[in-house]
CSV table of C-alpha atoms in Angstrom, one decimal:
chain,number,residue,atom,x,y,z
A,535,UNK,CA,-61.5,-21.4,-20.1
A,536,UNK,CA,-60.0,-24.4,-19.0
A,537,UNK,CA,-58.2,-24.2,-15.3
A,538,UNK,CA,-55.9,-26.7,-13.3
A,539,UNK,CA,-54.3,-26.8,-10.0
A,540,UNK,CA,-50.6,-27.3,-10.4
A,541,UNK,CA,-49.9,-27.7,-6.4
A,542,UNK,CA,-52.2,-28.5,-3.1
A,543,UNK,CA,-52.2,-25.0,-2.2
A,544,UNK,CA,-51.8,-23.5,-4.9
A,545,UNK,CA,-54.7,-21.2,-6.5
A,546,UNK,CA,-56.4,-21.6,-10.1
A,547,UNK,CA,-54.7,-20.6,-12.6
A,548,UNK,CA,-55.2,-19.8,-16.2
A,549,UNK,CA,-53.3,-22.3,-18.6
A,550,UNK,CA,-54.3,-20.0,-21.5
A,551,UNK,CA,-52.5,-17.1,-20.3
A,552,UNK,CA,-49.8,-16.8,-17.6
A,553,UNK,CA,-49.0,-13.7,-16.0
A,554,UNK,CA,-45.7,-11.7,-17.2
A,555,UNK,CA,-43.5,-11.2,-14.1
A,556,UNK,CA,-40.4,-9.1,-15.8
A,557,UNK,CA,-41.6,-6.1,-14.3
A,558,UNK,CA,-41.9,-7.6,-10.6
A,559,UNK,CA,-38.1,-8.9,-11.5
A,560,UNK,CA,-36.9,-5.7,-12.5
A,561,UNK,CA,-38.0,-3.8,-9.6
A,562,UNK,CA,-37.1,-6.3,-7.6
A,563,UNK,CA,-33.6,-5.7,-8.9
A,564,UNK,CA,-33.9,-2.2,-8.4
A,565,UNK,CA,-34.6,-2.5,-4.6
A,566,UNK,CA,-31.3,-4.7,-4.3
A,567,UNK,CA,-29.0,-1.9,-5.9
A,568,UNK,CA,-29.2,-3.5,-9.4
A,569,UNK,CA,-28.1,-7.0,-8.8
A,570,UNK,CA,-28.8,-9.8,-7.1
A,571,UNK,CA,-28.5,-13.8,-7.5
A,572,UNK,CA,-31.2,-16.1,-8.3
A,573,UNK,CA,-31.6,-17.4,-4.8
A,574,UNK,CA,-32.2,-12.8,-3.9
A,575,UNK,CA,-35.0,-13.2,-6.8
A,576,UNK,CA,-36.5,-16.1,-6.0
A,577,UNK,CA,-36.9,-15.2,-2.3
A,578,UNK,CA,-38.0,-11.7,-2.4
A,579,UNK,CA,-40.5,-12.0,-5.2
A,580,UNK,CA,-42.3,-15.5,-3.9
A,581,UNK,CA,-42.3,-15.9,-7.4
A,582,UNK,CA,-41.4,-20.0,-9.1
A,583,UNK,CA,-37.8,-20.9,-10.1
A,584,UNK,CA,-39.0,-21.1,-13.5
A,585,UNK,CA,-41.4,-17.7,-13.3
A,586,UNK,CA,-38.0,-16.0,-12.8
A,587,UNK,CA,-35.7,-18.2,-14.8
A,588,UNK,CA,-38.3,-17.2,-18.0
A,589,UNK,CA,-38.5,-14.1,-17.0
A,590,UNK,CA,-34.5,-13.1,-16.7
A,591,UNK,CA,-33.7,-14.8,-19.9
A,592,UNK,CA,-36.6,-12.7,-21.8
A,593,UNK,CA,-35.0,-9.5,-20.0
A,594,UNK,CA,-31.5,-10.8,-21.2
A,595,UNK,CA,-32.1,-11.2,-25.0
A,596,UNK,CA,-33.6,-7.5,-24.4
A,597,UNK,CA,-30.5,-6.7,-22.7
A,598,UNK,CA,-32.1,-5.1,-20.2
A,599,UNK,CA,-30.1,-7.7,-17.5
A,600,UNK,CA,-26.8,-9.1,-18.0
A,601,UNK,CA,-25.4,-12.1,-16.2
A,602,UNK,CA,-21.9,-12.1,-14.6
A,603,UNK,CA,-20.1,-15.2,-14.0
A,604,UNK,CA,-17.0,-15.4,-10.8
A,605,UNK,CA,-13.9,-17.8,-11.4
A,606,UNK,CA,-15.6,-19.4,-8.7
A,607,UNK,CA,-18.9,-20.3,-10.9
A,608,UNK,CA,-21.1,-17.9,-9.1
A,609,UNK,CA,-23.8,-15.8,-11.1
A,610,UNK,CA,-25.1,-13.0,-10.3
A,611,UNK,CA,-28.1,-10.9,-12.2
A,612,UNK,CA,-27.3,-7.2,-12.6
A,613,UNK,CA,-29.7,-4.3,-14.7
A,614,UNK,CA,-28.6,-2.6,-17.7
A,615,UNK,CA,-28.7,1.4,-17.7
A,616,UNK,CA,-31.9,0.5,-19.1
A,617,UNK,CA,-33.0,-1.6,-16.4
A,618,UNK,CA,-33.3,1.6,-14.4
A,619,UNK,CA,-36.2,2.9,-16.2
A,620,UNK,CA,-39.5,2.3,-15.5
A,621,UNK,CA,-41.2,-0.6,-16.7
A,622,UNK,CA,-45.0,-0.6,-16.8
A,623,UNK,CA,-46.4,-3.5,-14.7
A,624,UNK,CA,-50.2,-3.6,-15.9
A,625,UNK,CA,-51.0,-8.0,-16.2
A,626,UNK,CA,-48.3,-8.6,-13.9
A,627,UNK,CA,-50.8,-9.6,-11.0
A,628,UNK,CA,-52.6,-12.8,-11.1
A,629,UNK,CA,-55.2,-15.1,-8.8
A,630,UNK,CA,-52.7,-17.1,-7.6
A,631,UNK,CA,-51.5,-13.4,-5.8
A,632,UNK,CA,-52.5,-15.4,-2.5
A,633,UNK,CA,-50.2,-18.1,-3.0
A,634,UNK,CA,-47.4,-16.1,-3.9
A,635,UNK,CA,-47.5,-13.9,-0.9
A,636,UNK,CA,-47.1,-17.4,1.1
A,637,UNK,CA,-44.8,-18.8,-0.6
A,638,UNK,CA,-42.7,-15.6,0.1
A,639,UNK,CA,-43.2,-16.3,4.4
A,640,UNK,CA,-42.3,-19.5,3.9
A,641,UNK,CA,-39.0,-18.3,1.6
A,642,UNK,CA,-38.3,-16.4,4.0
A,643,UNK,CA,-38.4,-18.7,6.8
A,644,UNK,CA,-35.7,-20.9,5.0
A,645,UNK,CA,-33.5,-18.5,4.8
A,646,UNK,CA,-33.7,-17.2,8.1
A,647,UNK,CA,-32.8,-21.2,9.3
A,648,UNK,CA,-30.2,-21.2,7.1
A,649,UNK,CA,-31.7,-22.8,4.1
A,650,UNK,CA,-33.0,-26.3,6.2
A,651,UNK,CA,-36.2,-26.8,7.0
A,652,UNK,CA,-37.8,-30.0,8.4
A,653,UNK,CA,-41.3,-31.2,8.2
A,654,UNK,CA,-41.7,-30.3,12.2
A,655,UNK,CA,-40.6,-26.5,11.5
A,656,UNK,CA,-43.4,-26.6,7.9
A,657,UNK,CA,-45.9,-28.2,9.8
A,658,UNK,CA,-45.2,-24.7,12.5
A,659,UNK,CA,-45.3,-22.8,9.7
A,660,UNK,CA,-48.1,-23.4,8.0
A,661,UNK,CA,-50.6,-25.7,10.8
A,662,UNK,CA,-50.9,-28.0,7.9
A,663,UNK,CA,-51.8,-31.6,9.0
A,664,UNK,CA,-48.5,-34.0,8.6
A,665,UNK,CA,-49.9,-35.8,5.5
A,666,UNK,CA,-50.7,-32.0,3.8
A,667,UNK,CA,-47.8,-30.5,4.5
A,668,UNK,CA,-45.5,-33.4,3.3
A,669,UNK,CA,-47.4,-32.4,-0.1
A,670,UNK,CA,-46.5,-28.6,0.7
A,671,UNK,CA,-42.7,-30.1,0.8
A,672,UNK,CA,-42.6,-32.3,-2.4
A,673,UNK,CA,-44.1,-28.6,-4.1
A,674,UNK,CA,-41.6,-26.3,-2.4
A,675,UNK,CA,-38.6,-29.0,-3.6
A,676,UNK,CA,-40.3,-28.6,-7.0
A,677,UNK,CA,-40.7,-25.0,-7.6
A,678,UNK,CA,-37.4,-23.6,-5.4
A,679,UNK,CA,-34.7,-26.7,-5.8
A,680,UNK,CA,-35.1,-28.4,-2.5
A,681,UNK,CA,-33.0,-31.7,-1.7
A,682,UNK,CA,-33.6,-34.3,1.2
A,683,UNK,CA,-31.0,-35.1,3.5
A,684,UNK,CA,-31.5,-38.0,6.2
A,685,UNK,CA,-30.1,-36.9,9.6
A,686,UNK,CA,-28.0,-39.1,12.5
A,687,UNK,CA,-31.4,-40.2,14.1
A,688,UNK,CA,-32.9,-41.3,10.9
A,689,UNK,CA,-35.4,-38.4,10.0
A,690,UNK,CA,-35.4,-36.4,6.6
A,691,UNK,CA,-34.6,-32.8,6.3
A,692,UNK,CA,-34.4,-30.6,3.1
A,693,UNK,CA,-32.2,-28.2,1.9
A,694,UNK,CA,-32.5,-25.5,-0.7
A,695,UNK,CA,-29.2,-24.4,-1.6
A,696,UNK,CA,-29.8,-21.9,-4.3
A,697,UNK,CA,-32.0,-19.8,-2.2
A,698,UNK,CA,-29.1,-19.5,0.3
A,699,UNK,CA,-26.5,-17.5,-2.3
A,700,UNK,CA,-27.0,-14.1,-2.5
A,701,UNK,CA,-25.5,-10.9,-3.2
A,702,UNK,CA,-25.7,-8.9,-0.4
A,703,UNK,CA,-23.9,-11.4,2.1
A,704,UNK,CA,-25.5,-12.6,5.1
A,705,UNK,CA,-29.2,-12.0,5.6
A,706,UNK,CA,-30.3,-10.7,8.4
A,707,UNK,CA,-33.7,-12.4,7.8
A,708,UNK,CA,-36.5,-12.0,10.5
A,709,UNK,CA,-38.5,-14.9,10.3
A,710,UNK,CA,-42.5,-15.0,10.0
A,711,UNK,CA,-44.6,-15.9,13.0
A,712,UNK,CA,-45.4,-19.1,13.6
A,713,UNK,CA,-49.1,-20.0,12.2
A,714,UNK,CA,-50.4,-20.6,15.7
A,715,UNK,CA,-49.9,-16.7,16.4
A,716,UNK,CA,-51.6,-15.5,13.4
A,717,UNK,CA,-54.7,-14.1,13.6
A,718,UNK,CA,-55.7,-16.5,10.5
A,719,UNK,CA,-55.0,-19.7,9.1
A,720,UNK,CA,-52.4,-18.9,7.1
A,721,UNK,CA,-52.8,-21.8,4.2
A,722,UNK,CA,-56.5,-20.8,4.1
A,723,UNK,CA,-56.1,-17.6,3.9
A,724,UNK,CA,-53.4,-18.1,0.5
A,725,UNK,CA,-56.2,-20.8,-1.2
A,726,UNK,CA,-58.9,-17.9,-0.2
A,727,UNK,CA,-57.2,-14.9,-1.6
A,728,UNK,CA,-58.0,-11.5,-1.5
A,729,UNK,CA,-61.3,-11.8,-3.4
A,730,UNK,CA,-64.5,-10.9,-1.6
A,731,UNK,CA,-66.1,-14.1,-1.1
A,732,UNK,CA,-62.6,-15.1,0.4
A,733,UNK,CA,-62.9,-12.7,2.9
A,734,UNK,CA,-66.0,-12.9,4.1
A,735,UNK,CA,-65.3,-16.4,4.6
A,736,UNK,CA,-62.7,-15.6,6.9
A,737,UNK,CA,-64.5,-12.3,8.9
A,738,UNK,CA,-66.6,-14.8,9.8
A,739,UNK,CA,-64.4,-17.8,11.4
A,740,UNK,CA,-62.8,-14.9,13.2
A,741,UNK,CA,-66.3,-14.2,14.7
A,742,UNK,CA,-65.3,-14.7,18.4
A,743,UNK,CA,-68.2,-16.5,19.3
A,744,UNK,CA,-67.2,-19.6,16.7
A,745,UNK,CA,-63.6,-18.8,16.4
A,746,UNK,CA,-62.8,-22.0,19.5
A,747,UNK,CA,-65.6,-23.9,17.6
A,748,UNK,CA,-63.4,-24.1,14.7
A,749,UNK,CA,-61.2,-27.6,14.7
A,750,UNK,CA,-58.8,-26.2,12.5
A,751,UNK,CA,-58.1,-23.1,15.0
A,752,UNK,CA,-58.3,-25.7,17.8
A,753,UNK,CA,-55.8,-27.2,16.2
A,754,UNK,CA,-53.2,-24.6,15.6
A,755,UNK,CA,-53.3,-23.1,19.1
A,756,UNK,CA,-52.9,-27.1,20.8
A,757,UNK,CA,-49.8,-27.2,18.0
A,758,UNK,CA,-48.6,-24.2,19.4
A,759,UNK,CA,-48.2,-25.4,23.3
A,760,UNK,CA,-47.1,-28.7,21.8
A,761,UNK,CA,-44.0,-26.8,19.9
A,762,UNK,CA,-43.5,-24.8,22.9
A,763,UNK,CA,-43.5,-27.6,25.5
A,764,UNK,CA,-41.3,-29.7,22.9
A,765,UNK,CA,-38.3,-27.3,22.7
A,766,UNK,CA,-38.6,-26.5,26.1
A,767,UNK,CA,-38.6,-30.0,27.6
A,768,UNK,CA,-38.7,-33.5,27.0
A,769,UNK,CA,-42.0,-32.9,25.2
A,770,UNK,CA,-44.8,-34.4,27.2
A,771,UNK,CA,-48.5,-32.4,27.4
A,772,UNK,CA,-51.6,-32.9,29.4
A,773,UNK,CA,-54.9,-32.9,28.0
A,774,UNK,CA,-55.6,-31.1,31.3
A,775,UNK,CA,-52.3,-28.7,30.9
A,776,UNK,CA,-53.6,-27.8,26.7
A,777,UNK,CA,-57.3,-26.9,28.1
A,778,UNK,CA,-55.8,-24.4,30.4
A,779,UNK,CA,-53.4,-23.0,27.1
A,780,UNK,CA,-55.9,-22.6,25.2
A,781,UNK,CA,-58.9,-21.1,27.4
A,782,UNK,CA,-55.9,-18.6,28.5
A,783,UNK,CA,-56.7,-17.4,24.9
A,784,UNK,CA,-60.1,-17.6,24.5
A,785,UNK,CA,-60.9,-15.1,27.3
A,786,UNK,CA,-64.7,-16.2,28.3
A,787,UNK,CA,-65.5,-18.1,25.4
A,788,UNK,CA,-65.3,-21.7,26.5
A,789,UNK,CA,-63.0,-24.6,24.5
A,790,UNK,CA,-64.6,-27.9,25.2
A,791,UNK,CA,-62.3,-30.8,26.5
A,792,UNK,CA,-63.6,-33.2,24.1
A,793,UNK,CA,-61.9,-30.3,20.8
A,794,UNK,CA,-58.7,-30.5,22.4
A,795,UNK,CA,-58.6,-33.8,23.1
A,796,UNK,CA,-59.6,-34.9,19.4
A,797,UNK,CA,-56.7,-32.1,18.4
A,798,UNK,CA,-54.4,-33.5,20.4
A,799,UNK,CA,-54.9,-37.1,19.2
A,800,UNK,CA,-54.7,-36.1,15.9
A,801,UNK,CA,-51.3,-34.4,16.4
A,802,UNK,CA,-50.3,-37.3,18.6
A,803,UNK,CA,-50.8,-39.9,15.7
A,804,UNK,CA,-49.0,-37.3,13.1
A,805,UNK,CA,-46.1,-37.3,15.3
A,806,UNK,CA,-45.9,-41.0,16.6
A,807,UNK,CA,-46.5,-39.2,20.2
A,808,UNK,CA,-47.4,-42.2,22.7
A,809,UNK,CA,-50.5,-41.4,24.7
A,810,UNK,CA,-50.8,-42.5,28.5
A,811,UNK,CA,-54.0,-42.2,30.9
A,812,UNK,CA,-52.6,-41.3,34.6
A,813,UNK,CA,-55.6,-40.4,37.1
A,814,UNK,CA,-58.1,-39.8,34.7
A,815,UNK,CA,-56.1,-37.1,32.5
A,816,UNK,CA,-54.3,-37.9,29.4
A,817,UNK,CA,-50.3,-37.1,28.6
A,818,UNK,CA,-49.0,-37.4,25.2
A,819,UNK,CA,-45.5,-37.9,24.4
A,820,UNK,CA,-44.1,-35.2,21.8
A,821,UNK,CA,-40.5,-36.2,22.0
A,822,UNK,CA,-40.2,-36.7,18.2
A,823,UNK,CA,-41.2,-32.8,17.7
A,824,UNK,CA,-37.8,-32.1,19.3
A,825,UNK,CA,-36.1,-33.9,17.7
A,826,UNK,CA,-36.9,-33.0,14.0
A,827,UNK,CA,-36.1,-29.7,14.9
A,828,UNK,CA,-32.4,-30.9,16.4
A,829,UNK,CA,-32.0,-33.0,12.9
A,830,UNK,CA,-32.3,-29.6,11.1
A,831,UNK,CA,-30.0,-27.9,13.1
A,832,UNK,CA,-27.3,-30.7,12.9
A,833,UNK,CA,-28.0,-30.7,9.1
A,834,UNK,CA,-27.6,-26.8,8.9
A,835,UNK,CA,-24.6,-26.7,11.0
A,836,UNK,CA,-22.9,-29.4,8.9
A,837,UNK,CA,-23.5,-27.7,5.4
A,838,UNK,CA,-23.9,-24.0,5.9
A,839,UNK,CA,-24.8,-23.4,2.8
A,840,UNK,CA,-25.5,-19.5,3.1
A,841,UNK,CA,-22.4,-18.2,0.8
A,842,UNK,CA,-21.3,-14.5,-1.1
A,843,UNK,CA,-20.6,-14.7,-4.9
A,844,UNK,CA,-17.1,-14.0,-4.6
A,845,UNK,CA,-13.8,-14.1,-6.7
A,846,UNK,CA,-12.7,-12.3,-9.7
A,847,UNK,CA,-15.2,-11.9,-12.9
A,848,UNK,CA,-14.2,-14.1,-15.7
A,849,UNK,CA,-17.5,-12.9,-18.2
A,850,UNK,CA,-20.2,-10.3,-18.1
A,851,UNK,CA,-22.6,-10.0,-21.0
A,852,UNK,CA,-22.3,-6.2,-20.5
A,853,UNK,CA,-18.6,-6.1,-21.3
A,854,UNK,CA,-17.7,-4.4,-24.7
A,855,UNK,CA,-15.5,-6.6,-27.1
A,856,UNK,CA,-12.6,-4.6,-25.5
A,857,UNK,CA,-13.4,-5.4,-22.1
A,858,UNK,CA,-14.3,-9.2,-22.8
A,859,UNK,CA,-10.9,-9.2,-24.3
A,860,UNK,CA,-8.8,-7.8,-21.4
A,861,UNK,CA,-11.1,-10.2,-19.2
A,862,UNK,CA,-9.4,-13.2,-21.3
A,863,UNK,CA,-6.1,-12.2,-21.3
A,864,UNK,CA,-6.4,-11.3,-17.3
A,865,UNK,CA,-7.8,-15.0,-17.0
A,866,UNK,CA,-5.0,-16.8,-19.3
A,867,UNK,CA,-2.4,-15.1,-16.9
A,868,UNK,CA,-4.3,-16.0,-14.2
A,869,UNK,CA,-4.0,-18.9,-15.8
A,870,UNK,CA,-0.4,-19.2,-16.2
A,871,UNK,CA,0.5,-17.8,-13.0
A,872,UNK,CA,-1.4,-20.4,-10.7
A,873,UNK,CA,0.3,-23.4,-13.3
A,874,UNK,CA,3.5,-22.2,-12.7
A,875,UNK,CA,4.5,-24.0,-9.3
A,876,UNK,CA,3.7,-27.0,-11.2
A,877,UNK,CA,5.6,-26.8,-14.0
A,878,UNK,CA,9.0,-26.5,-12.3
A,879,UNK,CA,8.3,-29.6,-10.1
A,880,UNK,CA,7.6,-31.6,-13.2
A,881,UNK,CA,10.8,-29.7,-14.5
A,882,UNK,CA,13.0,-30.1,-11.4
A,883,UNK,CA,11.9,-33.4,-11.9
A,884,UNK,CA,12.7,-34.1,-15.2
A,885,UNK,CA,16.4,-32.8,-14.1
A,886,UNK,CA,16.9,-35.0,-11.6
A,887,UNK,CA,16.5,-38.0,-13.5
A,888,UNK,CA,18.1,-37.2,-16.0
């Protein structure tokens, strides 16, 4: 069976056969009181644009969902009677179960910053390397609609407006930890899945005696007093100051100097963070880190793209022919009533000069 990889992180999957997610749309309607908007779908499920795009319009030509549209152009996704029922969800699951599970932290994260993320907050996220998780961005524009926005100082934030309409007004959204207070690599643990290989892989990085061996663990917990140190400061770290951080949480196993320090270079040359050598320790200048995360919030401020489907209902594919009717002679008036001011200017005008 021939496989391909559609995204960096993504797992195999089939091209022969592609998982049916109605099921996981329709109960995911169910649990938002039988309607929601595409950004609600898309967010809760982890699921593609275009896994629930497909999977709403198959549900609509069985008229199990029906679409209603606001004068405003808002659309919202609501279940027929029908919808109520139970649908089985056998084939629903597929390998890339990992992924989507991900995908639906990291959804949830841009909602819970307003729908702008920049690559300083994905990079906390995930504990991706820079060059990686600027691929992780380019596939999360992709799949959920994201757009790039430059910021005052010159860096490059992106917004994903869609996700941020929903039904059920604001979100109280709690965000998901940070990946350098997980107890796993977060991205590893998506490509790994849930199969058994994949997680005996991972019992036995987590083996406390290698578990400080391990660059890439190195590496999230010396991003971690990096993010901290940023937001809290002007952003400057020791080499000495991230030995201490980091053997604070390794109890009595021992982190050698030489991990850190190649973690902290690394980080240093992903964030154009200028390293200095003062009485034999080593600082690094993380002022940039700040500032990303200042961008987003001057981006987020500025748009505020979190919004309510609002307005009067101008069509709904579950109207009767009576109802769409009435609906079309409510809009006409609607219609005529908000020309009206209009037409006696142009009237009083036409008066006048005559």
């Amino acid at each position: 069976m021939a496989r391909r990889r559609s995204g960096p992180y993504e797992l195999w999957v089939s091209t022969h056969r592609q998982p049916d997610w109605q099921p996981e749309v329709v109960d995911t309607l169910r649990a938002l009181s039988g309607e929601a908007t595409l950004g609600d779908l898309v967010t809760v499920t982890g699921l593609f644009r275009s896994e629930v795009v497909t999977a709403l319009e198959s549900l609509m030509t069985a008229e199990r969902v029906h679409v209603r549209v606001s004068e405003s152009g808002d659309i919202v996704y609501h279940l027929d009677r029908s919808g109520w029922r139970r649908m089985r969800s056998g084939g629903r699951r597929s390998s890339r179960s990992g992924q989507v599970a991900f995908d639906r932290k990291t959804l949830r994260l841009i909602r819970a910053r307003e729908g702008v993320l920049s690559m300083a907050e994905l990079v906390e996220h995930t504990g991706l390397p820079l060059a990686e998780a600027e691929l992780e961005m380019k596939r999360l524009v992709a799949r959920y609609g994201g757009e790039a926005h430059p910021s005052w100082d010159g860096h490059v934030v992106w917004a994903f407006p869609e996700l941020m309409s929903s039904t059920h007004g604001r979100f109280d959204v709690r965000e998901p930890r940070p990946a350098w207070v997980r107890a796993e690599d977060p991205v590893d643990q998506a490509r790994s899945g849930g199969g058994v290989i994949g997680r005996l892989a991972r019992a036995v990085r987590r083996q406390g005696w290698r578990r400080f061996r391990d660059r890439r663990t190195v590496r999230r917990y010396a991003l971690g007093h990096v993010i901290q140190t940023a937001l809290a400061g002007k952003g400057v770290v020791s080499l000495a100051g991230t030995v201490r951080y980091l053997q604070a949480r390794a109890g009595r196993r021992v982190v050698r100097r030489a991990s850190v320090e190649a973690a902290l270079r690394q980080l240093a040359e992903e964030f154009r963070a200028p390293v200095t050598e003062v009485n034999g320790d080593l600082f690094f200048g993380f002022r940039n880190v700040k500032r990303q995360f200042l961008a987003s919030h001057v981006v987020r401020r500025h748009m505020r793209l979190g919004r309510t489907p609002s307005g009067r209902t101008v069509f709904d594919s579950a109207d009767s022919p009576g109802m769409a009717a009435t609906r079309d002679l409510a809009s006409f008036d609607a219609e005529l009533l908000a020309a009206a001011p209009y037409a006696k200017k142009i009237h009083d005008a036409a008066g006048s000069a005559d």
